[in-house]
XYZ file of C-alpha atoms in Angstrom:
706
model
C -95.307 19.469 -0.356
C -91.630 19.508 0.604
C -90.586 16.255 2.270
C -88.611 16.748 5.477
C -86.279 13.974 6.561
C -88.249 12.073 9.130
C -86.915 8.688 10.107
C -88.872 6.043 11.987
C -85.625 4.203 12.723
C -84.186 7.418 14.186
C -87.228 7.814 16.427
C -86.977 4.157 17.476
C -83.298 4.689 18.350
C -84.227 7.705 20.487
C -86.921 5.754 22.314
C -84.577 2.825 22.854
C -81.872 5.123 24.147
C -84.359 6.653 26.637
C -85.303 3.169 27.858
C -81.603 2.343 28.361
C -81.120 5.526 30.388
C -84.182 4.720 32.493
C -82.450 1.406 33.259
C -79.333 3.207 34.565
C -77.113 3.619 31.492
C -75.099 6.837 31.841
C -74.317 6.532 35.541
C -70.643 6.576 36.522
C -70.513 2.775 37.005
C -72.313 2.176 33.673
C -71.064 4.904 31.328
C -72.264 5.450 27.750
C -69.558 4.281 25.311
C -68.476 7.289 23.244
C -68.697 6.513 19.494
C -69.604 2.930 20.505
C -65.989 2.053 21.465
C -65.690 -0.515 24.258
C -62.381 -0.298 26.141
C -62.288 -3.895 27.423
C -62.987 -5.564 24.081
C -60.637 -3.250 22.120
C -57.854 -3.844 24.653
C -58.395 -7.621 24.544
C -58.101 -7.559 20.716
C -54.806 -5.614 20.954
C -53.353 -8.006 23.566
C -54.396 -11.033 21.492
C -52.964 -9.659 18.217
C -49.885 -8.183 20.002
C -50.457 -4.852 18.280
C -50.681 -1.457 19.936
C -54.079 0.239 19.638
C -54.554 2.789 16.844
C -57.700 4.890 17.165
C -59.117 5.510 13.676
C -61.954 7.580 15.183
C -59.506 10.254 16.414
C -56.687 9.951 13.889
C -53.128 11.310 14.174
C -53.908 14.126 11.739
C -54.214 17.912 11.749
C -58.015 17.510 11.844
C -57.606 16.220 15.409
C -55.451 19.238 16.334
C -57.731 21.982 15.057
C -59.194 24.123 12.315
C -57.793 27.643 12.691
C -54.926 28.493 15.064
C -54.080 24.790 15.189
C -55.187 24.164 11.596
C -53.142 22.551 8.803
C -51.335 25.770 7.775
C -50.579 27.047 11.285
C -46.996 27.583 12.464
C -47.984 25.989 15.786
C -48.684 22.655 14.080
C -45.809 22.550 11.611
C -43.297 19.868 12.518
C -45.712 18.119 14.914
C -45.294 14.334 15.140
C -47.636 11.961 16.931
C -45.599 9.721 19.236
C -46.295 7.234 22.000
C -44.669 8.036 25.385
C -42.587 4.841 24.973
C -41.011 6.382 21.836
C -39.648 9.583 23.379
C -39.375 8.798 27.101
C -37.140 6.113 28.620
C -39.435 5.015 31.436
C -42.892 6.523 30.973
C -45.319 6.240 33.884
C -49.074 6.775 33.961
C -49.255 8.066 37.564
C -46.286 8.260 39.986
C -46.983 8.489 43.750
C -50.586 9.501 43.112
C -51.827 12.262 40.839
C -50.656 15.647 42.070
C -51.129 19.255 41.029
C -47.562 19.463 39.657
C -48.408 16.812 37.052
C -50.312 19.492 35.126
C -48.287 22.106 33.232
C -49.833 24.015 30.341
C -48.545 23.688 26.766
C -49.291 25.602 23.542
C -53.082 25.465 23.977
C -55.236 28.081 25.748
C -56.927 25.534 28.008
C -55.738 26.842 31.402
C -59.433 26.726 32.470
C -59.406 22.962 31.937
C -56.047 22.425 33.645
C -57.122 24.465 36.684
C -60.090 22.077 36.971
C -57.842 18.990 36.604
C -55.549 20.382 39.325
C -58.507 20.691 41.712
C -59.472 17.118 40.870
C -56.142 15.816 42.201
C -57.126 16.996 45.702
C -59.805 14.304 45.916
C -58.837 10.711 45.039
C -62.426 9.463 44.857
C -63.363 12.137 42.315
C -60.159 11.655 40.340
C -60.710 7.921 39.884
C -64.254 8.430 38.598
C -62.566 10.286 35.703
C -59.264 8.404 35.534
C -60.084 4.718 36.139
C -57.589 2.622 38.135
C -55.415 -0.084 36.603
C -53.932 1.765 33.612
C -50.226 2.107 32.842
C -47.198 1.354 30.669
C -46.144 -1.806 32.542
C -47.370 -5.352 32.108
C -50.383 -5.632 29.785
C -49.659 -2.255 28.084
C -51.469 -2.142 24.718
C -51.319 1.542 23.754
C -54.959 2.068 24.820
C -56.352 4.182 27.694
C -59.816 5.243 28.815
C -61.360 8.119 30.794
C -64.866 9.093 31.907
C -66.481 12.516 31.639
C -69.874 13.847 32.693
C -71.682 15.239 29.659
C -75.048 16.964 30.041
C -76.561 14.548 32.501
C -74.709 11.312 31.828
C -71.250 9.785 32.163
C -69.462 8.968 28.909
C -66.450 6.645 28.545
C -63.871 7.860 25.996
C -61.234 5.465 24.611
C -57.983 6.816 23.084
C -54.654 5.525 21.853
C -51.547 7.036 23.480
C -50.085 8.735 20.396
C -49.576 12.341 21.543
C -48.630 15.486 19.562
C -44.893 16.153 20.034
C -42.800 19.056 18.716
C -39.013 19.307 19.089
C -39.022 16.195 21.268
C -41.515 17.670 23.802
C -45.261 17.314 24.313
C -47.051 20.133 22.498
C -49.814 20.452 25.079
C -50.214 19.542 28.764
C -47.260 17.768 30.429
C -45.979 16.878 33.877
C -43.250 18.956 35.513
C -40.653 16.149 35.329
C -41.811 14.928 31.906
C -42.178 11.211 32.713
C -45.807 11.103 33.896
C -48.547 10.978 31.250
C -51.997 10.682 32.880
C -52.731 14.427 32.451
C -51.653 14.527 28.753
C -53.789 11.457 27.990
C -56.750 12.912 29.912
C -56.476 16.126 27.854
C -56.416 14.050 24.625
C -59.566 12.140 25.635
C -61.352 15.431 26.405
C -60.197 16.860 23.043
C -61.634 13.773 21.293
C -64.938 14.235 23.123
C -65.103 17.847 21.884
C -63.945 17.165 18.310
C -60.317 18.393 18.423
C -57.714 20.056 20.656
C -58.497 23.569 19.408
C -62.118 23.207 20.569
C -60.708 23.339 24.133
C -59.203 26.798 23.681
C -60.768 29.385 26.003
C -63.405 28.613 28.588
C -64.400 28.849 32.208
C -63.074 26.536 34.905
C -66.624 25.697 35.947
C -67.063 23.830 32.645
C -64.157 21.509 33.495
C -65.371 21.158 37.086
C -68.789 20.018 35.923
C -67.492 17.599 33.287
C -65.249 15.892 35.873
C -67.865 15.647 38.640
C -71.420 16.162 37.378
C -71.644 18.972 39.956
C -73.177 22.411 39.568
C -71.188 25.650 39.725
C -71.767 29.034 41.273
C -69.911 32.214 40.392
C -68.905 34.960 42.857
C -67.775 38.433 41.740
C -65.086 39.179 44.317
C -65.596 42.944 44.312
C -69.169 42.190 45.517
C -68.143 39.254 47.732
C -70.659 38.192 50.402
C -69.425 38.878 53.964
C -69.150 35.138 54.752
C -67.164 34.218 51.603
C -64.133 32.890 53.540
C -66.446 30.565 55.447
C -68.164 29.560 52.127
C -64.724 28.681 50.647
C -63.667 26.824 53.790
C -66.942 24.800 53.931
C -66.728 24.115 50.186
C -63.194 22.684 50.492
C -64.338 20.527 53.446
C -67.247 19.250 51.310
C -64.891 18.264 48.496
C -66.088 21.092 46.233
C -63.767 22.294 43.455
C -62.771 25.969 43.263
C -61.190 28.166 40.588
C -60.407 31.881 40.323
C -59.298 34.374 37.678
C -58.514 38.050 37.026
C -60.644 39.813 34.411
C -58.967 41.478 31.455
C -59.980 44.978 30.436
C -58.666 44.763 26.869
C -57.149 42.122 24.568
C -53.596 43.335 25.251
C -54.152 42.273 28.876
C -54.620 38.593 27.961
C -52.057 36.629 29.988
C -50.322 39.913 30.955
C -48.360 39.500 34.199
C -49.047 42.054 36.943
C -46.399 43.801 39.043
C -46.670 41.007 41.651
C -46.618 38.188 39.119
C -50.315 37.306 38.794
C -51.521 36.490 35.263
C -54.609 38.267 33.893
C -57.286 36.363 31.954
C -55.836 33.091 33.258
C -57.511 30.353 35.321
C -56.058 29.373 38.697
C -57.235 26.673 41.143
C -57.957 27.404 44.807
C -56.435 24.406 46.609
C -56.668 25.238 50.331
C -57.450 27.730 53.111
C -55.741 28.155 56.468
C -55.694 30.535 59.425
C -52.321 31.312 61.030
C -51.349 33.418 64.005
C -49.352 36.395 62.801
C -48.214 39.154 65.149
C -50.835 38.209 67.711
C -53.785 38.072 65.263
C -55.357 35.278 63.240
C -54.724 35.879 59.531
C -56.794 34.148 56.857
C -54.763 32.620 54.010
C -55.756 31.102 50.657
C -53.599 28.635 48.675
C -53.675 29.059 44.893
C -52.080 27.219 41.966
C -51.092 28.442 38.497
C -51.491 25.575 35.975
C -48.348 26.746 34.176
C -46.450 25.163 37.076
C -44.473 28.396 37.464
C -44.967 32.200 37.682
C -46.069 32.810 41.255
C -47.376 35.705 43.311
C -44.519 37.699 44.863
C -46.548 39.726 47.391
C -47.293 39.067 51.073
C -47.309 35.364 52.099
C -45.643 34.283 48.848
C -43.056 31.461 49.008
C -40.102 33.564 50.178
C -41.883 36.478 51.841
C -40.914 37.791 55.268
C -44.382 37.166 56.785
C -43.458 33.496 57.252
C -40.629 34.525 59.625
C -43.237 35.672 62.173
C -45.207 32.407 62.092
C -44.862 29.513 64.521
C -42.217 27.039 63.243
C -44.567 24.003 63.029
C -47.118 25.976 60.956
C -44.297 27.294 58.777
C -42.870 23.858 58.054
C -46.355 22.503 57.319
C -47.439 25.312 54.998
C -44.476 27.189 53.519
C -43.384 25.940 50.116
C -40.247 27.479 48.616
C -40.233 25.772 45.198
C -41.279 27.491 41.939
C -44.089 24.969 41.268
C -46.885 27.426 40.509
C -48.472 27.060 43.971
C -48.472 29.861 46.540
C -50.268 31.339 49.562
C -51.722 34.826 49.790
C -53.813 36.600 52.410
C -57.583 36.416 51.948
C -57.749 40.232 51.759
C -55.159 40.286 48.945
C -57.068 37.498 47.218
C -60.271 39.620 47.232
C -58.327 42.657 46.005
C -56.285 40.980 43.254
C -58.700 38.411 41.773
C -61.997 39.233 40.024
C -64.039 36.056 40.253
C -64.366 32.754 42.095
C -66.030 29.662 40.580
C -67.241 27.021 43.010
C -68.485 23.581 41.984
C -70.973 21.907 44.344
C -70.913 18.127 44.107
C -73.964 15.946 43.691
C -74.816 13.261 46.246
C -73.429 10.417 44.084
C -69.983 12.092 44.054
C -69.835 12.509 47.826
C -68.547 9.419 49.602
C -68.518 10.852 53.099
C -71.811 10.390 54.918
C -71.131 13.427 57.139
C -71.103 15.820 54.202
C -74.258 17.778 53.432
C -75.770 16.553 50.178
C -77.898 18.288 47.577
C -81.252 16.979 46.423
C -81.172 17.251 42.615
C -83.245 16.706 39.453
C -82.128 16.774 35.827
C -84.168 17.213 32.628
C -83.134 16.976 28.985
C -84.823 19.372 26.574
C -84.527 21.022 23.191
C -85.389 24.259 21.482
C -86.513 23.615 17.905
C -87.354 26.262 15.339
C -91.071 26.361 14.740
C -92.087 24.289 17.759
C -90.270 24.858 21.059
C -87.780 27.696 20.368
C -89.984 30.490 21.718
C -87.331 33.031 22.767
C -87.486 35.109 25.974
C -90.379 37.073 27.514
C -89.775 39.947 25.047
C -91.523 37.706 22.462
C -94.980 37.066 24.005
C -96.424 35.457 20.852
C -94.006 32.540 21.124
C -92.550 32.540 24.686
C -95.254 30.125 25.952
C -94.084 27.424 23.522
C -90.757 26.930 25.333
C -90.486 23.762 27.453
C -91.848 24.253 31.002
C -90.728 22.569 34.235
C -92.432 22.576 37.641
C -90.695 22.605 41.038
C -92.546 22.131 44.345
C -90.855 23.905 47.263
C -92.297 22.342 50.416
C -89.518 22.647 53.036
C -88.375 26.135 54.151
C -84.666 26.560 54.964
C -85.249 27.002 58.676
C -88.150 26.684 61.148
C -90.392 29.717 61.429
C -89.447 30.906 57.920
C -91.280 30.507 54.626
C -88.336 30.903 52.221
C -86.820 27.936 50.354
C -83.367 28.035 48.694
C -82.679 26.287 45.413
C -80.226 26.490 42.553
C -81.174 26.343 38.866
C -78.538 25.485 36.253
C -79.418 25.744 32.533
C -76.767 24.266 30.239
C -76.642 24.229 26.425
C -75.186 21.093 24.894
C -72.391 20.252 22.430
C -71.501 23.835 21.473
C -67.697 23.289 21.464
C -68.083 20.580 18.812
C -69.922 23.072 16.601
C -67.103 25.636 16.591
C -65.597 23.984 13.525
C -68.831 24.911 11.673
C -68.488 28.504 12.860
C -71.294 28.157 15.432
C -70.836 29.295 18.998
C -72.848 29.560 22.197
C -76.464 30.706 22.053
C -77.596 33.404 24.522
C -79.640 31.564 27.170
C -81.476 32.220 30.437
C -84.677 31.327 32.313
C -87.660 32.817 34.113
C -89.574 31.415 37.123
C -93.352 31.860 37.592
C -95.667 30.927 40.440
C -98.183 28.250 39.407
C -101.731 29.711 39.269
C -104.073 28.351 41.962
C -106.266 26.423 39.499
C -103.288 24.367 38.330
C -101.623 23.638 41.700
C -101.101 19.885 42.120
C -101.679 19.152 38.414
C -99.054 17.971 35.948
C -100.657 17.510 32.500
C -100.732 21.257 31.829
C -98.621 23.367 29.467
C -99.350 27.013 30.347
C -100.497 29.061 27.360
C -99.867 32.537 26.015
C -102.591 34.287 28.062
C -101.007 33.198 31.365
C -97.631 34.770 30.521
C -99.276 37.954 29.228
C -101.046 38.495 32.554
C -98.488 37.243 35.141
C -95.084 38.644 36.096
C -92.156 36.326 36.860
C -91.257 35.587 40.500
C -87.521 35.262 39.704
C -85.208 34.876 36.731
C -81.601 34.218 35.804
C -79.479 37.282 36.490
C -78.499 37.447 32.834
C -79.217 36.088 29.401
C -75.665 35.257 28.355
C -73.764 33.236 25.758
C -72.139 30.864 28.268
C -72.434 27.087 28.302
C -74.329 27.318 31.609
C -76.349 29.986 33.357
C -76.954 29.239 37.035
C -78.623 31.219 39.827
C -79.175 30.562 43.521
C -82.751 31.633 44.323
C -84.951 31.959 47.435
C -88.730 31.921 47.105
C -91.669 31.332 49.476
C -92.835 27.695 49.716
C -95.154 26.803 46.833
C -95.216 25.518 43.241
C -93.248 27.266 40.496
C -92.679 26.911 36.768
C -89.215 27.333 35.257
C -89.197 28.381 31.584
C -85.736 28.032 29.970
C -85.213 29.840 26.663
C -82.780 31.349 24.200
C -82.933 35.158 24.081
C -84.406 35.262 20.549
C -86.981 32.827 19.126
C -86.148 30.279 16.379
C -82.653 29.535 17.801
C -82.033 25.783 17.858
C -80.131 24.063 20.661
C -80.323 21.101 23.018
C -80.151 21.810 26.730
C -80.258 20.206 30.131
C -81.901 21.852 33.115
C -80.833 20.987 36.656
C -82.578 21.948 39.866
C -80.650 21.580 43.141
C -82.167 22.186 46.563
C -80.738 21.861 50.058
C -84.028 20.309 51.216
C -86.005 17.747 49.143
C -88.131 19.355 46.396
C -90.229 17.525 43.796
C -89.894 18.628 40.188
C -91.177 17.456 36.795
C -91.502 18.563 33.198
C -94.883 20.192 32.587
C -96.518 19.256 29.351
C -99.973 18.608 28.002
C -101.271 15.071 28.428
C -101.605 13.448 25.010
C -105.259 12.968 24.201
C -107.717 13.084 21.363
C -111.182 14.457 21.998
C -112.875 14.090 18.625
C -116.484 15.000 17.778
C -118.738 11.979 17.344
C -119.405 11.192 13.710
C -123.019 10.652 12.792
C -123.326 7.632 10.537
C -125.708 8.661 7.784
C -127.790 6.442 5.640
C -127.786 7.030 1.863
C -131.407 8.185 2.084
C -130.346 11.051 4.402
C -127.759 12.441 1.988
C -128.753 15.531 0.032
C -129.692 14.782 -3.611
C -127.349 17.504 -4.938
C -124.420 15.819 -3.148
C -125.498 12.437 -4.574
C -125.512 13.682 -8.146
C -122.114 15.337 -7.615
C -120.816 12.006 -6.288
C -122.177 10.060 -9.318
C -120.505 12.519 -11.628
C -117.133 12.188 -9.813
C -117.158 8.477 -9.047
C -117.906 7.173 -12.520
C -119.620 3.873 -13.376
C -118.190 1.861 -10.388
C -119.774 4.363 -7.942
C -116.594 4.446 -5.841
C -113.890 7.074 -5.559
C -110.310 5.884 -6.018
C -107.098 7.582 -4.829
C -106.581 9.290 -8.225
C -110.206 10.443 -8.408
C -110.040 11.823 -4.847
C -106.847 13.744 -5.696
C -108.531 15.304 -8.774
C -111.679 16.248 -6.796
C -109.873 17.809 -3.835
C -107.410 19.782 -5.946
C -110.205 21.105 -8.166
C -112.193 22.272 -5.125
C -109.262 23.739 -3.230
C -108.142 25.793 -6.245
C -111.419 27.747 -5.947
C -110.510 28.935 -2.410
C -108.094 31.729 -3.311
C -107.404 32.584 0.351
C -105.745 29.181 0.968
C -102.121 28.548 0.098
C -101.485 25.026 -1.175
C -99.398 23.158 -3.658
C -102.081 20.496 -3.956
C -102.913 17.191 -2.297
C -100.435 14.431 -3.068
C -101.415 10.841 -3.880
C -99.929 9.838 -0.501
C -102.200 12.326 1.309
C -105.271 11.015 -0.537
C -104.278 7.441 0.245
C -104.159 8.395 3.970
C -107.692 9.782 3.732
C -109.023 6.657 2.067
C -107.305 4.517 4.749
C -109.120 6.508 7.443
C -112.568 6.326 5.831
C -112.481 2.940 4.041
C -114.602 0.768 6.337
C -115.108 -2.130 3.908
C -111.416 -2.524 2.921
C -112.047 -1.918 -0.816
C -109.322 0.774 -1.092
C -111.993 3.158 -2.450
C -114.719 5.361 -0.963
C -118.436 4.727 -1.425
C -121.088 7.443 -1.136
C -121.518 7.441 2.678
C -117.764 7.163 3.296
C -117.085 10.089 0.977
C -119.831 12.117 2.668
C -118.210 11.682 6.120
C -114.811 12.672 4.667
C -116.347 15.709 3.000
C -117.921 16.905 6.291
C -114.572 16.342 8.020
C -112.655 18.463 5.467
C -115.236 21.261 5.847
C -114.651 21.182 9.639
C -110.874 21.268 9.128
C -111.293 24.265 6.809
C -113.214 26.164 9.525
C -110.473 25.426 12.086
C -107.752 26.414 9.612
C -109.364 29.788 8.874
C -110.039 30.422 12.580
C -106.385 29.966 13.592
C -104.733 31.482 10.544
C -104.628 34.654 12.649
C -102.579 36.742 10.223
C -104.710 35.612 7.232
C -101.602 34.485 5.364
C -103.349 31.448 3.881
C -100.908 29.231 5.802
C -100.600 28.191 9.427
C -97.477 29.316 11.288
C -96.090 26.544 13.442
C -97.263 28.505 16.513
C -100.823 28.892 15.165
C -100.663 25.156 14.392
C -100.421 24.090 18.044
C -103.601 26.013 18.926
C -105.374 24.737 15.808
C -104.557 21.105 16.621
C -105.990 21.571 20.114
C -109.152 23.120 18.699
C -109.487 20.134 16.329
C -109.383 17.842 19.400
C -105.693 16.851 19.670
C -103.626 17.716 22.738
C -99.991 16.863 22.018
C -96.829 17.213 24.063
C -93.701 19.112 22.932
C -92.015 16.053 21.475
C -94.958 15.058 19.258
C -95.493 18.658 18.205
C -91.823 18.888 17.139
C -92.254 15.772 14.982
C -95.351 17.220 13.328
C -93.557 20.492 12.553
C -90.623 18.544 11.070
C -92.944 16.437 8.944
C -95.632 18.838 7.762
C -94.105 22.309 7.358
C -92.669 23.816 4.212
C -89.172 25.349 4.098
C -90.476 28.606 5.687
C -91.836 26.619 8.696
C -95.438 27.244 7.581
C -98.160 24.596 7.163
C -100.304 24.981 4.071
C -103.886 23.692 3.841
C -103.190 20.324 2.200
C -100.515 19.516 4.800
C -102.867 20.625 7.571
C -105.589 18.233 6.388
C -103.080 15.393 5.843
C -101.695 15.870 9.362
C -105.136 15.777 11.011
C -106.210 12.753 8.957
C -103.017 10.917 9.931
C -103.432 11.760 13.634
C -107.046 10.622 13.561
C -106.153 7.377 11.760
C -103.435 6.473 14.267
C -105.717 7.356 17.201
C -108.625 5.262 15.890
C -106.343 2.331 15.017
C -104.923 2.328 18.547
C -108.378 2.581 20.159
C -109.639 -0.350 18.033
C -106.733 -2.545 19.193
C -106.780 -1.389 22.839
C -109.686 -3.685 23.720
C -109.255 -3.446 27.522
C -108.815 0.358 27.465
C -105.524 0.396 29.433
C -103.596 2.536 26.884
C -101.242 -0.377 26.059
C -101.401 -2.686 23.028
C -99.338 -5.756 22.229
C -98.483 -6.699 18.614
C -96.433 -9.461 17.056
C -94.066 -8.679 14.191
C -96.577 -9.606 11.447
C -99.285 -7.393 12.992
C -96.813 -4.500 13.416
C -95.687 -4.708 9.764
C -99.275 -4.979 8.502
C -100.301 -1.961 10.523
C -97.354 0.322 9.715
C -97.209 -0.512 6.017
C -100.844 0.367 5.432
C -101.754 2.869 8.159
């Protein structure tokens, strides 16, 4: 049997980490410390030793810049030096007169999507200071160390960096402020690069990704050629609610990338939407939109641009308030031109914890962490009915229709795959993801300990689904369904694709939601205790022959017996029972503590193995002589064990061979182990409350010999 790496300490760490999160770790005021680095203690050490901080976890090396275009042999990285702002700027400042949109000018990295999101962040001080904590600078107490906070897949993470920045020809290589003396945006970009593995990992992306990582909000996408009739009002309400907005122009071929149109708009480039306004122009109200190019230059030259004639026909007070004649990357355009020129709008709705103002409408939201694992929970989409049912399942209860007299409830589902930028260095990219929504069948309404099985999905159509299966970090859809209970099934497009994900459900009215999974229980057949006199004489003589003069079967003898018998069953695939497996069986059956099996004990074990063999053959549906991991879940249930996704994943990790199949000896070993742990727990749970208490000695005794 191939041993898979299966660590009890790793499992304990995961459990502990879940307990910490249940206690509030990961909220903005109590962020998870990235790579275990604590800003306050590191800073105190630097102040005490009078040395500037040097971050050995994100070194000043080409590995921190990138792996391909910014790799060691790239022309972009030749001649790069890592320097502190104090080394190449006379009077560096962290933030001057508040963070503004002109502090963010793009450098030699294709992360305009990120900079457009940072620019939107500067419009809201409360949001900005969740990401960029107060009290940092180059003045008194400066120690070369800074810290920032980012939302990552359901929790806030604090990232510590030193202030050594990549410089080429005396200038910052990447993001910089327009006047060159303000460094908060360059340091923020460095912290985000560290979080994602290197600077190059930030190249290319969608503004919504930056929006979400700075706010914990959820984004919606609007195709402007199919814009809803009330889009101007949606934008206006979104800006009032503190939402962040970005827009871009699609490219039709690679030559178009960052091509500048006739009126100076850049294709394939991310802009921020920073304001809306209505002005009276020639007797009519005209809708305007304010937009910013993160380059800090190259502006629209059409109607309502900085120096256009339209402003001459506008009331002087409005003109002085709105018109901006400097080449700072920010400009106005009419809403109609905006719809015509741009392709897409990304809008980030903020969660209740990010909204300070009590007047603002707030979302009701739920968040779940999940994983797709090959062989256990990576079932693929509905095109793969044999495995689709194994994907994680989540229930949402829609109880409150949007308006009186209606039955429809609005909600937003966001499915996000985790940590894919970090994996680019290994050549991995985004998986293709999506989700389907099903109405809960009547017999299961109001119940939670239920994981719907294959037959349900074969006989029921979905009520809604994500518009696309797509290889983006997040797929989100705004849905409207009649009040009721629904199941959301997130999946990759194909089965066996491994990824971690988080699923978020947002509703305008309160809606309960929960992960649906089988309750863990063991329903085992009662074992009839037989007396020696009731045991068949043929079995007795076989036992005498096998057991030898001491009339007890040891671990080695049991291994010999089982492997001799199993070799006669040519339809079963096996590489033989190991000593460890036989020891587990003796532990389960050894009632007198001798470490060996007497006649009656061996008889019970023998009957048990015969029952396991029947189950194995029944669920080996393709008669391969092994159990696929999917057949395994049904077989375990038939043998009396209902397990949730997490336990099933552990079993697949522990008991499958390299091809993800379970052979007969592993199948028996797994069932014996499950039964042993169940019986041990039941013996110790004297008051039947499903909780046991052990001291360290008892815990060691139990785990060493179970």
